XYZ file of C-alpha atoms in Angstrom:
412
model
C 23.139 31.086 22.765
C 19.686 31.201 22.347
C 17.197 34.444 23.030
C 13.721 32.980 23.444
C 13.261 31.680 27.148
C 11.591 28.449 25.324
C 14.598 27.304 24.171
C 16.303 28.031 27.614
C 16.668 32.261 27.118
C 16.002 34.626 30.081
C 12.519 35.603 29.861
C 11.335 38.931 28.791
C 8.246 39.119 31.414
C 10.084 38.150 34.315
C 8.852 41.214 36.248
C 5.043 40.601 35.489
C 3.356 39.764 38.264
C -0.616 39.020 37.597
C -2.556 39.053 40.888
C -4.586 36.166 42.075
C -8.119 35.861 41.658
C -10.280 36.313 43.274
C -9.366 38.831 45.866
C -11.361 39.414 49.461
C -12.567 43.133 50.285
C -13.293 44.240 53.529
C -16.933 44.738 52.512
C -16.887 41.032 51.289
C -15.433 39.518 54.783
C -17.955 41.571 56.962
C -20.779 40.796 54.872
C -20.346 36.603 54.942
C -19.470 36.972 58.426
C -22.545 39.137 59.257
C -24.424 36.190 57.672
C -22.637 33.677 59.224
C -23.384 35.489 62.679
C -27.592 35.905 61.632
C -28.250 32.204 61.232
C -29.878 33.282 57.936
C -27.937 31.678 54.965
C -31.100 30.974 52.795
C -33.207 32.667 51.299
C -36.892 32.055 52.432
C -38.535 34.634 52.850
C -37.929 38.599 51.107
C -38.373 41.322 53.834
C -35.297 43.830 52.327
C -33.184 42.899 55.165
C -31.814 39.712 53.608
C -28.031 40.047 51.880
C -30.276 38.641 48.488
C -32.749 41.665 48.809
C -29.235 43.963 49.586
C -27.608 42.783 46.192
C -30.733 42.741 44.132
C -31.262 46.750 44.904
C -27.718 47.544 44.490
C -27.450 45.444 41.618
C -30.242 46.667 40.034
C -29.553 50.794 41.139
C -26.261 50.567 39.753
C -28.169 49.747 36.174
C -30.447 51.825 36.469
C -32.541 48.832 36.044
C -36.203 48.563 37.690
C -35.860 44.950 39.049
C -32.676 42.498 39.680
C -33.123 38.861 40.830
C -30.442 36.769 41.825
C -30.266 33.211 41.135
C -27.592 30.568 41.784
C -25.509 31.156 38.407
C -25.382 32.331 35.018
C -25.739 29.006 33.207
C -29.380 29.629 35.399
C -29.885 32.652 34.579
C -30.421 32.448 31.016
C -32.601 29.541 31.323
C -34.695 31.311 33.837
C -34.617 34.355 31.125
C -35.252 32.233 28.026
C -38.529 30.653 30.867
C -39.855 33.763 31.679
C -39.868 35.169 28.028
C -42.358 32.266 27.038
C -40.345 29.835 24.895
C -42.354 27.204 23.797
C -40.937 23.888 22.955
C -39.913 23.267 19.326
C -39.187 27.730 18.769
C -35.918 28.556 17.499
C -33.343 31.062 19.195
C -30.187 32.633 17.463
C -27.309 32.305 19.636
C -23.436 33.453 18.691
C -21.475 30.496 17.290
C -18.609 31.631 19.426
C -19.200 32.138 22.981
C -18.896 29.724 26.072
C -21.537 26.697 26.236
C -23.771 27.967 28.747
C -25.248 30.741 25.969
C -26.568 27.711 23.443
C -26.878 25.036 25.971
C -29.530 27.056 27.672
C -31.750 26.749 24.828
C -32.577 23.521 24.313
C -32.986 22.374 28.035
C -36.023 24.932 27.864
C -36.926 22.607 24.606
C -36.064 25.251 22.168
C -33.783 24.873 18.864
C -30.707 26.811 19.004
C -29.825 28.941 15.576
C -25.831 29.646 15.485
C -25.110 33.162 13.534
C -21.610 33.851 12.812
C -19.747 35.671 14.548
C -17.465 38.861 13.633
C -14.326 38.059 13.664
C -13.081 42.167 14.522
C -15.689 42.203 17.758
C -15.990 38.724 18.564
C -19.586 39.235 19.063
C -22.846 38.744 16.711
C -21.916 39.816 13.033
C -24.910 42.127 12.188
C -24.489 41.323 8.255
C -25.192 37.446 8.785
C -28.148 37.741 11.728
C -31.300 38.328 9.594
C -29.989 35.111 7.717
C -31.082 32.873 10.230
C -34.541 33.923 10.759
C -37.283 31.874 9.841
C -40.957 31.624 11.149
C -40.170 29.628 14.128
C -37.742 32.374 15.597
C -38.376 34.005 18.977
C -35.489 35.510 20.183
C -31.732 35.915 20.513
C -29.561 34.924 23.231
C -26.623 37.604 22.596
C -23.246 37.689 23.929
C -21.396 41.062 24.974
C -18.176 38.510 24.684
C -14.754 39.450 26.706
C -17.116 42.967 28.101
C -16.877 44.324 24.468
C -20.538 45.380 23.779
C -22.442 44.342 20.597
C -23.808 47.046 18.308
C -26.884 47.840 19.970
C -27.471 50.094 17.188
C -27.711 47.550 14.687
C -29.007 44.947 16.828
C -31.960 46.616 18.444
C -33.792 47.635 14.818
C -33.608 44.042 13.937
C -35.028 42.594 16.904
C -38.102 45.142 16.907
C -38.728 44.687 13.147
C -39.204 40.832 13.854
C -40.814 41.389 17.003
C -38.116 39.194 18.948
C -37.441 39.419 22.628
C -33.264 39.824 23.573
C -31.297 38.389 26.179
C -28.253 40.263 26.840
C -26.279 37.130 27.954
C -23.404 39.440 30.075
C -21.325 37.784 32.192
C -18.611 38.849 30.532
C -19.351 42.255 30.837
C -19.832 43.588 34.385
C -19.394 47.349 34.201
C -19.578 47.964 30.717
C -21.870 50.677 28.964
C -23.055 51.581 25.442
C -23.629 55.158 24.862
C -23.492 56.051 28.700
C -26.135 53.056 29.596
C -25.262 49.809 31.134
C -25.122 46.434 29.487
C -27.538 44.578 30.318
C -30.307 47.107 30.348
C -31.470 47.498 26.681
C -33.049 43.856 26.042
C -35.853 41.954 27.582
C -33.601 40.363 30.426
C -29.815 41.129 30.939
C -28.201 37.795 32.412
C -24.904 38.042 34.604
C -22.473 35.744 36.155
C -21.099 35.654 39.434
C -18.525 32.711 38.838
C -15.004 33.138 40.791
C -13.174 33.352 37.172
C -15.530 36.606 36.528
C -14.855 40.140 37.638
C -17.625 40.473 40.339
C -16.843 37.236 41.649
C -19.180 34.898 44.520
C -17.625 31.279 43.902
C -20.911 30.846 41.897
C -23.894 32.658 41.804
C -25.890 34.894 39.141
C -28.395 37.785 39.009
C -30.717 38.827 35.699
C -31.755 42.400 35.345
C -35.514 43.499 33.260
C -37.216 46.597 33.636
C -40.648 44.867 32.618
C -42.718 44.398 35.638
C -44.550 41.223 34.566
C -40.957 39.496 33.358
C -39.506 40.214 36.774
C -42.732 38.835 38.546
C -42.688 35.594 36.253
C -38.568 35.343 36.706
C -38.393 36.265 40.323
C -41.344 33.170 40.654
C -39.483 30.963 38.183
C -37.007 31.090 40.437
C -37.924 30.283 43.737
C -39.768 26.922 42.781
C -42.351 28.471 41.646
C -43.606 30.103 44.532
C -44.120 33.632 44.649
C -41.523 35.310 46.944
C -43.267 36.979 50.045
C -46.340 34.581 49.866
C -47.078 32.149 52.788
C -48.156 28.845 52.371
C -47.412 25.735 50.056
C -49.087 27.441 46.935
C -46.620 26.898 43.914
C -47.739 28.866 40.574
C -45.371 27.313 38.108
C -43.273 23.971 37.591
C -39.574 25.533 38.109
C -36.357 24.067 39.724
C -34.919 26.170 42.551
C -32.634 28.965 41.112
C -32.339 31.066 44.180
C -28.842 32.342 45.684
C -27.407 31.701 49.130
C -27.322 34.444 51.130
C -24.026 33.463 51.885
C -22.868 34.170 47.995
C -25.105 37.097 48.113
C -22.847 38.791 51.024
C -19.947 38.258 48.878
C -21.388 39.214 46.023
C -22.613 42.675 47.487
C -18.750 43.916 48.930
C -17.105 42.853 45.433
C -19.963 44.963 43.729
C -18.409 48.237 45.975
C -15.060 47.271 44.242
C -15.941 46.935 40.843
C -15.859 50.136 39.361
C -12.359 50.917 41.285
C -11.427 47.804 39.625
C -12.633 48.215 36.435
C -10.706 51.826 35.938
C -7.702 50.090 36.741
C -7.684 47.580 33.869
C -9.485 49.762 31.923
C -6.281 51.911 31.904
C -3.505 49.036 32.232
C -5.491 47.757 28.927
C -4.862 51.539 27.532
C -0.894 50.663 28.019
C -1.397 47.198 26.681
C -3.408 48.583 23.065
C -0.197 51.133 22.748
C 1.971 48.165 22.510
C -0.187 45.458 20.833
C -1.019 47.864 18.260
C 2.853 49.075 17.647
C 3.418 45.092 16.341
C 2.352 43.556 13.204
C 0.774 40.892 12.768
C -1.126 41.665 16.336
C -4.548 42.603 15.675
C -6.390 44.274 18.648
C -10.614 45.048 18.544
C -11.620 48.108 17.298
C -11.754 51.561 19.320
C -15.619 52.312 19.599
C -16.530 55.864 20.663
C -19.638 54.398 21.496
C -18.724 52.033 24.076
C -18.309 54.607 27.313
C -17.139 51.631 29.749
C -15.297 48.838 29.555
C -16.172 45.894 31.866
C -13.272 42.312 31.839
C -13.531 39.292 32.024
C -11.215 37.869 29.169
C -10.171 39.771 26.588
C -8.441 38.815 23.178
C -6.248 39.478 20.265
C -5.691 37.629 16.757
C -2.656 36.599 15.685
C -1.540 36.793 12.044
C 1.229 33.789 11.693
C 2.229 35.612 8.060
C 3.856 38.267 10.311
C 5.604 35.435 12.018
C 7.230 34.045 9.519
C 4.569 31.598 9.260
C 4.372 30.182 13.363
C 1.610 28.776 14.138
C -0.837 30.337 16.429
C 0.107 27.487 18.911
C 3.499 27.488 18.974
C 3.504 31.736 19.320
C 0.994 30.892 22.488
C 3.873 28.360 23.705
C 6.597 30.637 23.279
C 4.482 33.644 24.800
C 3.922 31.490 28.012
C 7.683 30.447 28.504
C 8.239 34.381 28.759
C 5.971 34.904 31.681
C 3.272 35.706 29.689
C -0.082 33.812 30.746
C -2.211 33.598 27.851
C -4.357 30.360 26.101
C -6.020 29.947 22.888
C -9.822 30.435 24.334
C -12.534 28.363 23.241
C -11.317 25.576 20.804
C -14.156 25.083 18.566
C -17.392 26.945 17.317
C -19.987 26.132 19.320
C -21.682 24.044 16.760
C -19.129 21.876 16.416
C -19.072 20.580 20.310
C -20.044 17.475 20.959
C -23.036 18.561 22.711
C -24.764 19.749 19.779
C -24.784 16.649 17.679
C -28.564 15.445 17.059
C -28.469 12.441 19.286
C -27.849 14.914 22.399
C -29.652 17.888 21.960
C -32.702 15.615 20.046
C -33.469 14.340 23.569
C -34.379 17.989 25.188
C -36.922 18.601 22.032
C -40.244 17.607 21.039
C -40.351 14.380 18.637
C -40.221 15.416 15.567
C -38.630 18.677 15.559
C -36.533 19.402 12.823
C -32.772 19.800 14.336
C -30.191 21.739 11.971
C -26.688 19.696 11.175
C -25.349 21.389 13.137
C -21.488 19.104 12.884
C -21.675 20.305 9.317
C -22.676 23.995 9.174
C -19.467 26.514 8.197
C -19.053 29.946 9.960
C -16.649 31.347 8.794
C -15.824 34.203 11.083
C -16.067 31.719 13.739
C -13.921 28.990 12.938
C -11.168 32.279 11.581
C -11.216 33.371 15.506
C -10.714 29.481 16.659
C -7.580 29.532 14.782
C -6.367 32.975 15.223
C -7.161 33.941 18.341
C -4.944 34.722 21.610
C -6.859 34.975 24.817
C -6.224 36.514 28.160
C -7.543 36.931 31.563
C -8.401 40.224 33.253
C -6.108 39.343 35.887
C -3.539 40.153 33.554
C -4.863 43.984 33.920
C -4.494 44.368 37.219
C -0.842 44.108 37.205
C 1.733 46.662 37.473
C 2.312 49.482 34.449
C 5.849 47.547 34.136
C 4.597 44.342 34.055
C 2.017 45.241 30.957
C 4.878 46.847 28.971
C 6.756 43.834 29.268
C 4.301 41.855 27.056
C 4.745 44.001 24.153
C 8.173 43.033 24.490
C 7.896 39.529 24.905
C 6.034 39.120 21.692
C 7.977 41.304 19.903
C 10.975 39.340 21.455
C 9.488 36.262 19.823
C 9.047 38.322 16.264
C 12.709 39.198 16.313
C 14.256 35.906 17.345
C 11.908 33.769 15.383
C 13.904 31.561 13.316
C 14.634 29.719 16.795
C 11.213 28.335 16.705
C 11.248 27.688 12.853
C 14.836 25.711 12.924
């Protein structure tokens, strides 16, 4: 009779129950219906009293950053970031090579060339070692990722960006919440960028914010993003050609009751991820990211593990995530492919956002290793999953190691 509920077993995660996502709050439902009730769903004009205004101070004092301004989502954000920090068409930008789209699409619809640095394959984020590879002359900045909420090493990353006088985005939509050394993320580059997506932890449907502390940034993003018009002027005087990247005030209201949440939130999976480490790291051929004493806070969005098939008796990576699934356990393999590898980074497509002439890298044929080792090792889940019962998180230690010990069913 067979064990594994693939092949028609009981399954071992019956009793996990994730919650769905995302969740109303009080604070949330007043807020849009306040709005609803004011007649004031955009935002045209900035007085303080607008649900925008609200969320940009709260956003911004629970930083401790000097200036917040929303915008209408986090693929928009970073454009309006990489904008406001001056790139010029034909300058070069290191982005991760594993990270979702938005983080290296962003930089060549502001006409830019995007770099791809490998990533490491322990953090998931920026390897440190490779980063000062990919500098040359044209190089401006870095686009970098605090991927699944687990900071990068600011310590290692902030000498390098002084010494070549770059700027930093903090591209953080993964990481709402999360701190380095007792600061927030978000807060130690030129612009922290954030996403408000319904799949993220401080969810509006859609929607984004950035965070700077430089007065003349804010001022050029906050104009950037209202059309170019400076917010609080009167009149049809426009000061820069820019799309409109302003939030609803609708999204804002949500945005501003799931902000009173978060933390609440966050110390919940933050401690039902505690339960889940103990058990990952009890199994071999599970390998969990590293305990940092430096990271104070963790902030979820996704969050990941690699899988070593060897311990498996050689399953593949697929067929474990298959088998994982059939037990109740709701898990995927992340993003497929490096980023240089999508489609959208071939020379025909991102040749038509530069200047003729610019020299594009090849990019179909460059080899990252610590890139392409987390496309085929990696297990991804969602931080749903952490908001379930202590019961329900013990029970995916045993489903995999159910799957360990009853193997051979899957290898017959």
């Amino acid at each position: 009779m067979p064990e594994l509920a693939i092949d028609g077993g009981p399954e071992a995660a019956a009793d996990l129950e994730v919650p769905e996502w995302p969740q109303v709050n009080e604070s949330s439902r007043r807020y849009v219906e306040e709005c609803l009730e004011s007649g004031r769903w955009c935002r045209t004009t900035t007085d303080g009293d607008g649900f925008c205004d609200r969320l940009e101070a709260a956003f911004a004092d629970y930083h401790d950053a000097d200036h917040a301004i929303a915008v209408s989502n986090g693929t928009t954000a970073i454009e309006l970031a990489l904008r406001a920090c001056g790139v010029q068409p034909g300058d070069e930008v290191i982005v991760p090579s594993y990270s979702f789209i938005a983080s290296a699409s962003a930089i060549p619809c502001v006409g830019a060339v995007p770099r791809f640095v490998d990533t490491d394959v322990e953090t998931y984020n920026i390897d440190p070692d490779h980063l000062e590879e990919v500098i040359t002359e044209k190089t401006v900045g870095i686009v970098g990722v605090h991927f699944a909420g687990y900071p990068m090493d600011m310590d290692r990353l902030l000498p390098i960006v002084e010494e070549n006088d770059l700027f930093l985005i903090e591209d953080s939509a993964h990481a709402q919440g999360s701190e380095w050394r007792g600061e927030k993320i978000g807060t130690f580059g030129d612009f922290g960028t954030f996403s408000f997506q319904e799949s993220k932890s401080l969810p509006s449907g859609e929607g984004g914010i950035v965070t700077t502390d430089d007065p003349v940034l804010a001022d050029r993003a906050r104009t950037m993003a209202n059309i170019g018009r400076r917010q609080g002027e009167t009149g049809y005087y426009f000061y820069y050609l820019a799309s409109n990247r302003r939030l609803s005030e609708l999204q804002a209201g949500l945005a501003l009751g799931q902000l009173e949440t978060l933390d609440e939130e966050n110390r919940i999976r933050e401690a039902r991820e505690e339960l889940l480490l103990e058990e990952l790291e009890s199994i071999d051929g599970i390998e969990t990211k590293p305990r940092d004493d430096r990271i104070t806070a963790r902030g979820y969005c996704i969050e990941n593990f690699r899988y070593d098939s060897a311990a498996f008796g050689g399953l593949s990576r697929d067929r474990f995530i298959e088998a994982l699934r059939a037990e109740g356990v709701p898990v995927s393999d992340g993003y497929e492919m490096p980023l240089y590898r999508q489609p959208a980074f071939f020379r025909n497509e991102v040749g038509r956002f530069l200047p003729t002439g610019t020299e594009i890298p090849d990019y179909p044929n460059h080899h990252l290793p610590g890139a392409e080792e987390i496309c085929e090792t990696n297990v991804t889940y969602s931080h749903r999953l952490l908001l379930a019962e202590e019961e329900g998180i013990r029970a995916v230690g045993a489903a995999i190691r159910k799957i360990q010990d009853n193997v051979d069913e899957l290898l017959e």
